Amino acid sequence: MSDLRHYDVITSPVITEKSTLLSESNQVVFNVPRTATKPDIKAAVEALFGVNCNTGDTFTSEGLELAMSSMFVPEPVISLAITPKDKKAEERMAKALGRFSKEDPTFRSYVDPESNETIVQGMGELHLDVYIKRMRREYGADVETGAPQVAYRE
C-alpha cells in the first residue's frame, strides 16, 4: 500500500445528478486520488466504514435482501515461471504475489509441485509483464522470468 492515510483516500462524496440517482438505490460515489491503489481504497473503506471488502463486492443498506450476480472471472490464458534472484527477493516476491492475487481475480500464482517453480498466470503477456514490472518497482523483488506458455483449448 502507498503512504496515503485513510482520510486522504476517500476525500469527499461526489454530488452530481447521476450520483444522486445512485444514492436512491443505496450506492455512494466518492472521490479518490489518482495515486490511490485498489488496496488503499479497500483499507480506507474498511477503516472508515468498518467493512471488510474484496474486488467485486456489493454494498447495500442493512436489512435489504439484494443479491447481485457474481462477477465472471475468465480462466488464465498464459503462464510464466518466475524465479527470485536471492532470498530477499523471494520474500518480496511472495508479498507482491499475495497482494496482486487479492486485487486482480484474473491474476493467479502457485508453486508447481513437479518443478518447484513459482508460476504466474494471467490474461496475456502484457498483463503478466505489468505485474512483473510492478513487482520490481513497488516491492524491489528482482526476479527472472521463463518463456511464456499459452494455454491452448481444443
mmCIF file with all atom_site columns, C-alpha atoms in Angstrom:
data_model
loop_
_atom_site.group_PDB
_atom_site.id
_atom_site.type_symbol
_atom_site.label_atom_id
_atom_site.label_alt_id
_atom_site.label_comp_id
_atom_site.label_asym_id
_atom_site.label_entity_id
_atom_site.label_seq_id
_atom_site.pdbx_PDB_ins_code
_atom_site.Cartn_x
_atom_site.Cartn_y
_atom_site.Cartn_z
_atom_site.occupancy
_atom_site.B_iso_or_equiv
_atom_site.pdbx_formal_charge
_atom_site.auth_seq_id
_atom_site.auth_comp_id
_atom_site.auth_asym_id
_atom_site.auth_atom_id
_atom_site.pdbx_PDB_model_num
ATOM 1   C CA . MET A 1 1   ? 0.000   0.000   0.000   1.00 0.00 ? 1   MET A CA 1
ATOM 2   C CA . SER A 1 2   ? 1.072   3.558   -0.512  1.00 0.00 ? 2   SER A CA 1
ATOM 3   C CA . ASP A 1 3   ? 1.727   6.162   2.165   1.00 0.00 ? 3   ASP A CA 1
ATOM 4   C CA . LEU A 1 4   ? -1.779  7.642   1.883   1.00 0.00 ? 4   LEU A CA 1
ATOM 5   C CA . ARG A 1 5   ? -3.794  7.904   5.097   1.00 0.00 ? 5   ARG A CA 1
ATOM 6   C CA . HIS A 1 6   ? -7.355  6.561   5.042   1.00 0.00 ? 6   HIS A CA 1
ATOM 7   C CA . TYR A 1 7   ? -8.925  10.004  5.116   1.00 0.00 ? 7   TYR A CA 1
ATOM 8   C CA . ASP A 1 8   ? -6.707  11.037  2.191   1.00 0.00 ? 8   ASP A CA 1
ATOM 9   C CA . VAL A 1 9   ? -8.037  8.161   0.084   1.00 0.00 ? 9   VAL A CA 1
ATOM 10  C CA . ILE A 1 10  ? -11.769 8.743   0.416   1.00 0.00 ? 10  ILE A CA 1
ATOM 11  C CA . THR A 1 11  ? -11.817 12.517  0.256   1.00 0.00 ? 11  THR A CA 1
ATOM 12  C CA . SER A 1 12  ? -15.424 13.519  -0.413  1.00 0.00 ? 12  SER A CA 1
ATOM 13  C CA . PRO A 1 13  ? -18.648 12.237  -1.876  1.00 0.00 ? 13  PRO A CA 1
ATOM 14  C CA . VAL A 1 14  ? -19.396 13.064  -5.490  1.00 0.00 ? 14  VAL A CA 1
ATOM 15  C CA . ILE A 1 15  ? -22.565 15.137  -5.797  1.00 0.00 ? 15  ILE A CA 1
ATOM 16  C CA . THR A 1 16  ? -23.918 15.042  -9.333  1.00 0.00 ? 16  THR A CA 1
ATOM 17  C CA . GLU A 1 17  ? -27.249 14.205  -10.901 1.00 0.00 ? 17  GLU A CA 1
ATOM 18  C CA . LYS A 1 18  ? -26.032 10.665  -11.589 1.00 0.00 ? 18  LYS A CA 1
ATOM 19  C CA . SER A 1 19  ? -24.642 10.124  -8.084  1.00 0.00 ? 19  SER A CA 1
ATOM 20  C CA . THR A 1 20  ? -27.888 11.434  -6.597  1.00 0.00 ? 20  THR A CA 1
ATOM 21  C CA . LEU A 1 21  ? -29.803 8.841   -8.626  1.00 0.00 ? 21  LEU A CA 1
ATOM 22  C CA . LEU A 1 22  ? -27.356 6.170   -7.449  1.00 0.00 ? 22  LEU A CA 1
ATOM 23  C CA . SER A 1 23  ? -27.904 7.192   -3.814  1.00 0.00 ? 23  SER A CA 1
ATOM 24  C CA . GLU A 1 24  ? -31.599 6.369   -4.228  1.00 0.00 ? 24  GLU A CA 1
ATOM 25  C CA . SER A 1 25  ? -30.521 2.765   -4.818  1.00 0.00 ? 25  SER A CA 1
ATOM 26  C CA . ASN A 1 26  ? -28.142 2.914   -1.796  1.00 0.00 ? 26  ASN A CA 1
ATOM 27  C CA . GLN A 1 27  ? -24.966 3.470   -3.824  1.00 0.00 ? 27  GLN A CA 1
ATOM 28  C CA . VAL A 1 28  ? -22.440 6.166   -2.949  1.00 0.00 ? 28  VAL A CA 1
ATOM 29  C CA . VAL A 1 29  ? -19.700 7.578   -5.175  1.00 0.00 ? 29  VAL A CA 1
ATOM 30  C CA . PHE A 1 30  ? -16.542 9.032   -3.614  1.00 0.00 ? 30  PHE A CA 1
ATOM 31  C CA . ASN A 1 31  ? -13.615 10.997  -4.991  1.00 0.00 ? 31  ASN A CA 1
ATOM 32  C CA . VAL A 1 32  ? -10.282 9.205   -4.643  1.00 0.00 ? 32  VAL A CA 1
ATOM 33  C CA . PRO A 1 33  ? -6.855  10.465  -5.684  1.00 0.00 ? 33  PRO A CA 1
ATOM 34  C CA . ARG A 1 34  ? -5.288  9.020   -8.834  1.00 0.00 ? 34  ARG A CA 1
ATOM 35  C CA . THR A 1 35  ? -2.388  7.714   -6.750  1.00 0.00 ? 35  THR A CA 1
ATOM 36  C CA . ALA A 1 36  ? -4.683  5.533   -4.616  1.00 0.00 ? 36  ALA A CA 1
ATOM 37  C CA . THR A 1 37  ? -4.392  1.839   -5.386  1.00 0.00 ? 37  THR A CA 1
ATOM 38  C CA . LYS A 1 38  ? -7.178  -0.749  -5.006  1.00 0.00 ? 38  LYS A CA 1
ATOM 39  C CA . PRO A 1 39  ? -5.686  -1.980  -1.708  1.00 0.00 ? 39  PRO A CA 1
ATOM 40  C CA . ASP A 1 40  ? -5.550  1.652   -0.471  1.00 0.00 ? 40  ASP A CA 1
ATOM 41  C CA . ILE A 1 41  ? -9.243  2.096   -1.268  1.00 0.00 ? 41  ILE A CA 1
ATOM 42  C CA . LYS A 1 42  ? -10.135 -1.268  0.302   1.00 0.00 ? 42  LYS A CA 1
ATOM 43  C CA . ALA A 1 43  ? -8.248  -0.400  3.501   1.00 0.00 ? 43  ALA A CA 1
ATOM 44  C CA . ALA A 1 44  ? -9.886  3.042   3.667   1.00 0.00 ? 44  ALA A CA 1
ATOM 45  C CA . VAL A 1 45  ? -13.383 1.579   3.256   1.00 0.00 ? 45  VAL A CA 1
ATOM 46  C CA . GLU A 1 46  ? -12.652 -0.979  5.968   1.00 0.00 ? 46  GLU A CA 1
ATOM 47  C CA . ALA A 1 47  ? -11.218 1.640   8.340   1.00 0.00 ? 47  ALA A CA 1
ATOM 48  C CA . LEU A 1 48  ? -13.811 4.357   7.781   1.00 0.00 ? 48  LEU A CA 1
ATOM 49  C CA . PHE A 1 49  ? -16.922 2.213   7.434   1.00 0.00 ? 49  PHE A CA 1
ATOM 50  C CA . GLY A 1 50  ? -15.914 -0.932  9.336   1.00 0.00 ? 50  GLY A CA 1
ATOM 51  C CA . VAL A 1 51  ? -16.487 -3.172  6.328   1.00 0.00 ? 51  VAL A CA 1
ATOM 52  C CA . ASN A 1 52  ? -14.240 -5.970  5.101   1.00 0.00 ? 52  ASN A CA 1
ATOM 53  C CA . CYS A 1 53  ? -14.464 -5.986  1.298   1.00 0.00 ? 53  CYS A CA 1
ATOM 54  C CA . ASN A 1 54  ? -12.981 -7.583  -1.810  1.00 0.00 ? 54  ASN A CA 1
ATOM 55  C CA . THR A 1 55  ? -12.983 -6.812  -5.528  1.00 0.00 ? 55  THR A CA 1
ATOM 56  C CA . GLY A 1 56  ? -16.485 -7.360  -6.901  1.00 0.00 ? 56  GLY A CA 1
ATOM 57  C CA . ASP A 1 57  ? -18.290 -6.961  -3.552  1.00 0.00 ? 57  ASP A CA 1
ATOM 58  C CA . THR A 1 58  ? -21.564 -5.027  -3.481  1.00 0.00 ? 58  THR A CA 1
ATOM 59  C CA . PHE A 1 59  ? -22.653 -2.925  -0.506  1.00 0.00 ? 59  PHE A CA 1
ATOM 60  C CA . THR A 1 60  ? -26.291 -2.413  0.468   1.00 0.00 ? 60  THR A CA 1
ATOM 61  C CA . SER A 1 61  ? -28.171 -0.924  3.372   1.00 0.00 ? 61  SER A CA 1
ATOM 62  C CA . GLU A 1 62  ? -28.797 -3.111  6.399   1.00 0.00 ? 62  GLU A CA 1
ATOM 63  C CA . GLY A 1 63  ? -31.978 -5.120  6.082   1.00 0.00 ? 63  GLY A CA 1
ATOM 64  C CA . LEU A 1 64  ? -32.113 -5.081  2.291   1.00 0.00 ? 64  LEU A CA 1
ATOM 65  C CA . GLU A 1 65  ? -32.293 -8.528  0.737   1.00 0.00 ? 65  GLU A CA 1
ATOM 66  C CA . LEU A 1 66  ? -30.492 -7.797  -2.539  1.00 0.00 ? 66  LEU A CA 1
ATOM 67  C CA . ALA A 1 67  ? -28.355 -10.348 -4.312  1.00 0.00 ? 67  ALA A CA 1
ATOM 68  C CA . MET A 1 68  ? -26.128 -9.373  -7.207  1.00 0.00 ? 68  MET A CA 1
ATOM 69  C CA . SER A 1 69  ? -24.891 -11.930 -9.689  1.00 0.00 ? 69  SER A CA 1
ATOM 70  C CA . SER A 1 70  ? -21.254 -12.804 -9.160  1.00 0.00 ? 70  SER A CA 1
ATOM 71  C CA . MET A 1 71  ? -18.541 -11.404 -11.360 1.00 0.00 ? 71  MET A CA 1
ATOM 72  C CA . PHE A 1 72  ? -17.384 -13.638 -14.229 1.00 0.00 ? 72  PHE A CA 1
ATOM 73  C CA . VAL A 1 73  ? -13.661 -14.350 -13.968 1.00 0.00 ? 73  VAL A CA 1
ATOM 74  C CA . PRO A 1 74  ? -12.208 -15.985 -17.099 1.00 0.00 ? 74  PRO A CA 1
ATOM 75  C CA . GLU A 1 75  ? -9.601  -18.702 -16.910 1.00 0.00 ? 75  GLU A CA 1
ATOM 76  C CA . PRO A 1 76  ? -5.975  -17.573 -17.457 1.00 0.00 ? 76  PRO A CA 1
ATOM 77  C CA . VAL A 1 77  ? -4.649  -17.906 -20.994 1.00 0.00 ? 77  VAL A CA 1
ATOM 78  C CA . ILE A 1 78  ? -0.910  -17.622 -20.354 1.00 0.00 ? 78  ILE A CA 1
ATOM 79  C CA . SER A 1 79  ? 1.525   -18.872 -17.714 1.00 0.00 ? 79  SER A CA 1
ATOM 80  C CA . LEU A 1 80  ? 5.030   -17.749 -16.845 1.00 0.00 ? 80  LEU A CA 1
ATOM 81  C CA . ALA A 1 81  ? 7.625   -19.213 -14.476 1.00 0.00 ? 81  ALA A CA 1
ATOM 82  C CA . ILE A 1 82  ? 9.309   -16.676 -12.204 1.00 0.00 ? 82  ILE A CA 1
ATOM 83  C CA . THR A 1 83  ? 12.359  -17.209 -10.016 1.00 0.00 ? 83  THR A CA 1
ATOM 84  C CA . PRO A 1 84  ? 13.682  -14.816 -7.367  1.00 0.00 ? 84  PRO A CA 1
ATOM 85  C CA . LYS A 1 85  ? 17.379  -13.984 -7.665  1.00 0.00 ? 85  LYS A CA 1
ATOM 86  C CA . ASP A 1 86  ? 18.020  -14.212 -3.908  1.00 0.00 ? 86  ASP A CA 1
ATOM 87  C CA . LYS A 1 87  ? 16.342  -14.882 -0.525  1.00 0.00 ? 87  LYS A CA 1
ATOM 88  C CA . LYS A 1 88  ? 15.392  -11.241 -0.008  1.00 0.00 ? 88  LYS A CA 1
ATOM 89  C CA . ALA A 1 89  ? 13.749  -11.129 -3.445  1.00 0.00 ? 89  ALA A CA 1
ATOM 90  C CA . GLU A 1 90  ? 11.876  -14.352 -2.601  1.00 0.00 ? 90  GLU A CA 1
ATOM 91  C CA . GLU A 1 91  ? 10.238  -12.744 0.451   1.00 0.00 ? 91  GLU A CA 1
ATOM 92  C CA . ARG A 1 92  ? 9.349   -9.616  -1.501  1.00 0.00 ? 92  ARG A CA 1
ATOM 93  C CA . MET A 1 93  ? 8.014   -11.683 -4.406  1.00 0.00 ? 93  MET A CA 1
ATOM 94  C CA . ALA A 1 94  ? 5.725   -13.646 -2.064  1.00 0.00 ? 94  ALA A CA 1
ATOM 95  C CA . LYS A 1 95  ? 4.338   -10.427 -0.600  1.00 0.00 ? 95  LYS A CA 1
ATOM 96  C CA . ALA A 1 96  ? 3.749   -8.964  -4.070  1.00 0.00 ? 96  ALA A CA 1
ATOM 97  C CA . LEU A 1 97  ? 2.058   -12.117 -5.371  1.00 0.00 ? 97  LEU A CA 1
ATOM 98  C CA . GLY A 1 98  ? -0.302  -12.128 -2.392  1.00 0.00 ? 98  GLY A CA 1
ATOM 99  C CA . ARG A 1 99  ? -1.298  -8.531  -2.988  1.00 0.00 ? 99  ARG A CA 1
ATOM 100 C CA . PHE A 1 100 ? -1.684  -8.920  -6.751  1.00 0.00 ? 100 PHE A CA 1
ATOM 101 C CA . SER A 1 101 ? -3.889  -12.010 -6.328  1.00 0.00 ? 101 SER A CA 1
ATOM 102 C CA . LYS A 1 102 ? -6.169  -10.116 -3.935  1.00 0.00 ? 102 LYS A CA 1
ATOM 103 C CA . GLU A 1 103 ? -6.567  -7.067  -6.155  1.00 0.00 ? 103 GLU A CA 1
ATOM 104 C CA . ASP A 1 104 ? -6.981  -8.844  -9.506  1.00 0.00 ? 104 ASP A CA 1
ATOM 105 C CA . PRO A 1 105 ? -9.055  -12.039 -9.761  1.00 0.00 ? 105 PRO A CA 1
ATOM 106 C CA . THR A 1 106 ? -7.653  -12.749 -13.258 1.00 0.00 ? 106 THR A CA 1
ATOM 107 C CA . PHE A 1 107 ? -4.086  -12.919 -11.883 1.00 0.00 ? 107 PHE A CA 1
ATOM 108 C CA . ARG A 1 108 ? -3.108  -16.209 -10.229 1.00 0.00 ? 108 ARG A CA 1
ATOM 109 C CA . SER A 1 109 ? 0.051   -17.735 -8.824  1.00 0.00 ? 109 SER A CA 1
ATOM 110 C CA . TYR A 1 110 ? 1.055   -21.133 -7.500  1.00 0.00 ? 110 TYR A CA 1
ATOM 111 C CA . VAL A 1 111 ? 4.125   -23.299 -6.943  1.00 0.00 ? 111 VAL A CA 1
ATOM 112 C CA . ASP A 1 112 ? 4.382   -26.186 -9.421  1.00 0.00 ? 112 ASP A CA 1
ATOM 113 C CA . PRO A 1 113 ? 4.853   -29.364 -7.353  1.00 0.00 ? 113 PRO A CA 1
ATOM 114 C CA . GLU A 1 114 ? 6.939   -31.101 -10.040 1.00 0.00 ? 114 GLU A CA 1
ATOM 115 C CA . SER A 1 115 ? 9.413   -28.338 -10.884 1.00 0.00 ? 115 SER A CA 1
ATOM 116 C CA . ASN A 1 116 ? 9.118   -26.360 -7.610  1.00 0.00 ? 116 ASN A CA 1
ATOM 117 C CA . GLU A 1 117 ? 8.877   -23.176 -9.729  1.00 0.00 ? 117 GLU A CA 1
ATOM 118 C CA . THR A 1 118 ? 6.551   -20.296 -8.980  1.00 0.00 ? 118 THR A CA 1
ATOM 119 C CA . ILE A 1 119 ? 4.086   -19.937 -11.847 1.00 0.00 ? 119 ILE A CA 1
ATOM 120 C CA . VAL A 1 120 ? 2.047   -16.797 -12.504 1.00 0.00 ? 120 VAL A CA 1
ATOM 121 C CA . GLN A 1 121 ? -0.994  -16.855 -14.764 1.00 0.00 ? 121 GLN A CA 1
ATOM 122 C CA . GLY A 1 122 ? -2.945  -14.096 -16.431 1.00 0.00 ? 122 GLY A CA 1
ATOM 123 C CA . MET A 1 123 ? -4.922  -12.864 -19.397 1.00 0.00 ? 123 MET A CA 1
ATOM 124 C CA . GLY A 1 124 ? -1.992  -12.173 -21.702 1.00 0.00 ? 124 GLY A CA 1
ATOM 125 C CA . GLU A 1 125 ? 1.690   -11.420 -21.977 1.00 0.00 ? 125 GLU A CA 1
ATOM 126 C CA . LEU A 1 126 ? 1.189   -7.699  -21.365 1.00 0.00 ? 126 LEU A CA 1
ATOM 127 C CA . HIS A 1 127 ? -0.941  -8.429  -18.294 1.00 0.00 ? 127 HIS A CA 1
ATOM 128 C CA . LEU A 1 128 ? 1.848   -10.502 -16.732 1.00 0.00 ? 128 LEU A CA 1
ATOM 129 C CA . ASP A 1 129 ? 4.532   -8.039  -17.864 1.00 0.00 ? 129 ASP A CA 1
ATOM 130 C CA . VAL A 1 130 ? 2.758   -5.252  -15.953 1.00 0.00 ? 130 VAL A CA 1
ATOM 131 C CA . TYR A 1 131 ? 2.775   -7.335  -12.758 1.00 0.00 ? 131 TYR A CA 1
ATOM 132 C CA . ILE A 1 132 ? 6.432   -8.353  -13.160 1.00 0.00 ? 132 ILE A CA 1
ATOM 133 C CA . LYS A 1 133 ? 7.391   -4.685  -13.580 1.00 0.00 ? 133 LYS A CA 1
ATOM 134 C CA . ARG A 1 134 ? 5.242   -3.690  -10.576 1.00 0.00 ? 134 ARG A CA 1
ATOM 135 C CA . MET A 1 135 ? 6.903   -6.431  -8.518  1.00 0.00 ? 135 MET A CA 1
ATOM 136 C CA . ARG A 1 136 ? 10.312  -4.994  -9.345  1.00 0.00 ? 136 ARG A CA 1
ATOM 137 C CA . ARG A 1 137 ? 9.303   -1.333  -8.949  1.00 0.00 ? 137 ARG A CA 1
ATOM 138 C CA . GLU A 1 138 ? 6.969   -1.431  -5.918  1.00 0.00 ? 138 GLU A CA 1
ATOM 139 C CA . TYR A 1 139 ? 8.484   -4.326  -3.974  1.00 0.00 ? 139 TYR A CA 1
ATOM 140 C CA . GLY A 1 140 ? 12.107  -4.350  -5.107  1.00 0.00 ? 140 GLY A CA 1
ATOM 141 C CA . ALA A 1 141 ? 11.765  -8.062  -5.932  1.00 0.00 ? 141 ALA A CA 1
ATOM 142 C CA . ASP A 1 142 ? 14.376  -8.913  -8.546  1.00 0.00 ? 142 ASP A CA 1
ATOM 143 C CA . VAL A 1 143 ? 13.005  -11.912 -10.453 1.00 0.00 ? 143 VAL A CA 1
ATOM 144 C CA . GLU A 1 144 ? 13.923  -13.816 -13.583 1.00 0.00 ? 144 GLU A CA 1
ATOM 145 C CA . THR A 1 145 ? 11.174  -14.969 -15.935 1.00 0.00 ? 145 THR A CA 1
ATOM 146 C CA . GLY A 1 146 ? 10.896  -18.035 -18.109 1.00 0.00 ? 146 GLY A CA 1
ATOM 147 C CA . ALA A 1 147 ? 9.291   -18.344 -21.516 1.00 0.00 ? 147 ALA A CA 1
ATOM 148 C CA . PRO A 1 148 ? 5.518   -17.733 -21.580 1.00 0.00 ? 148 PRO A CA 1
ATOM 149 C CA . GLN A 1 149 ? 3.307   -20.814 -22.013 1.00 0.00 ? 149 GLN A CA 1
ATOM 150 C CA . VAL A 1 150 ? -0.032  -20.319 -23.772 1.00 0.00 ? 150 VAL A CA 1
ATOM 151 C CA . ALA A 1 151 ? -2.962  -22.454 -22.596 1.00 0.00 ? 151 ALA A CA 1
ATOM 152 C CA . TYR A 1 152 ? -4.381  -23.983 -25.768 1.00 0.00 ? 152 TYR A CA 1
ATOM 153 C CA . ARG A 1 153 ? -8.015  -25.006 -25.784 1.00 0.00 ? 153 ARG A CA 1
ATOM 154 C CA . GLU A 1 154 ? -9.486  -27.634 -28.071 1.00 0.00 ? 154 GLU A CA 1
#
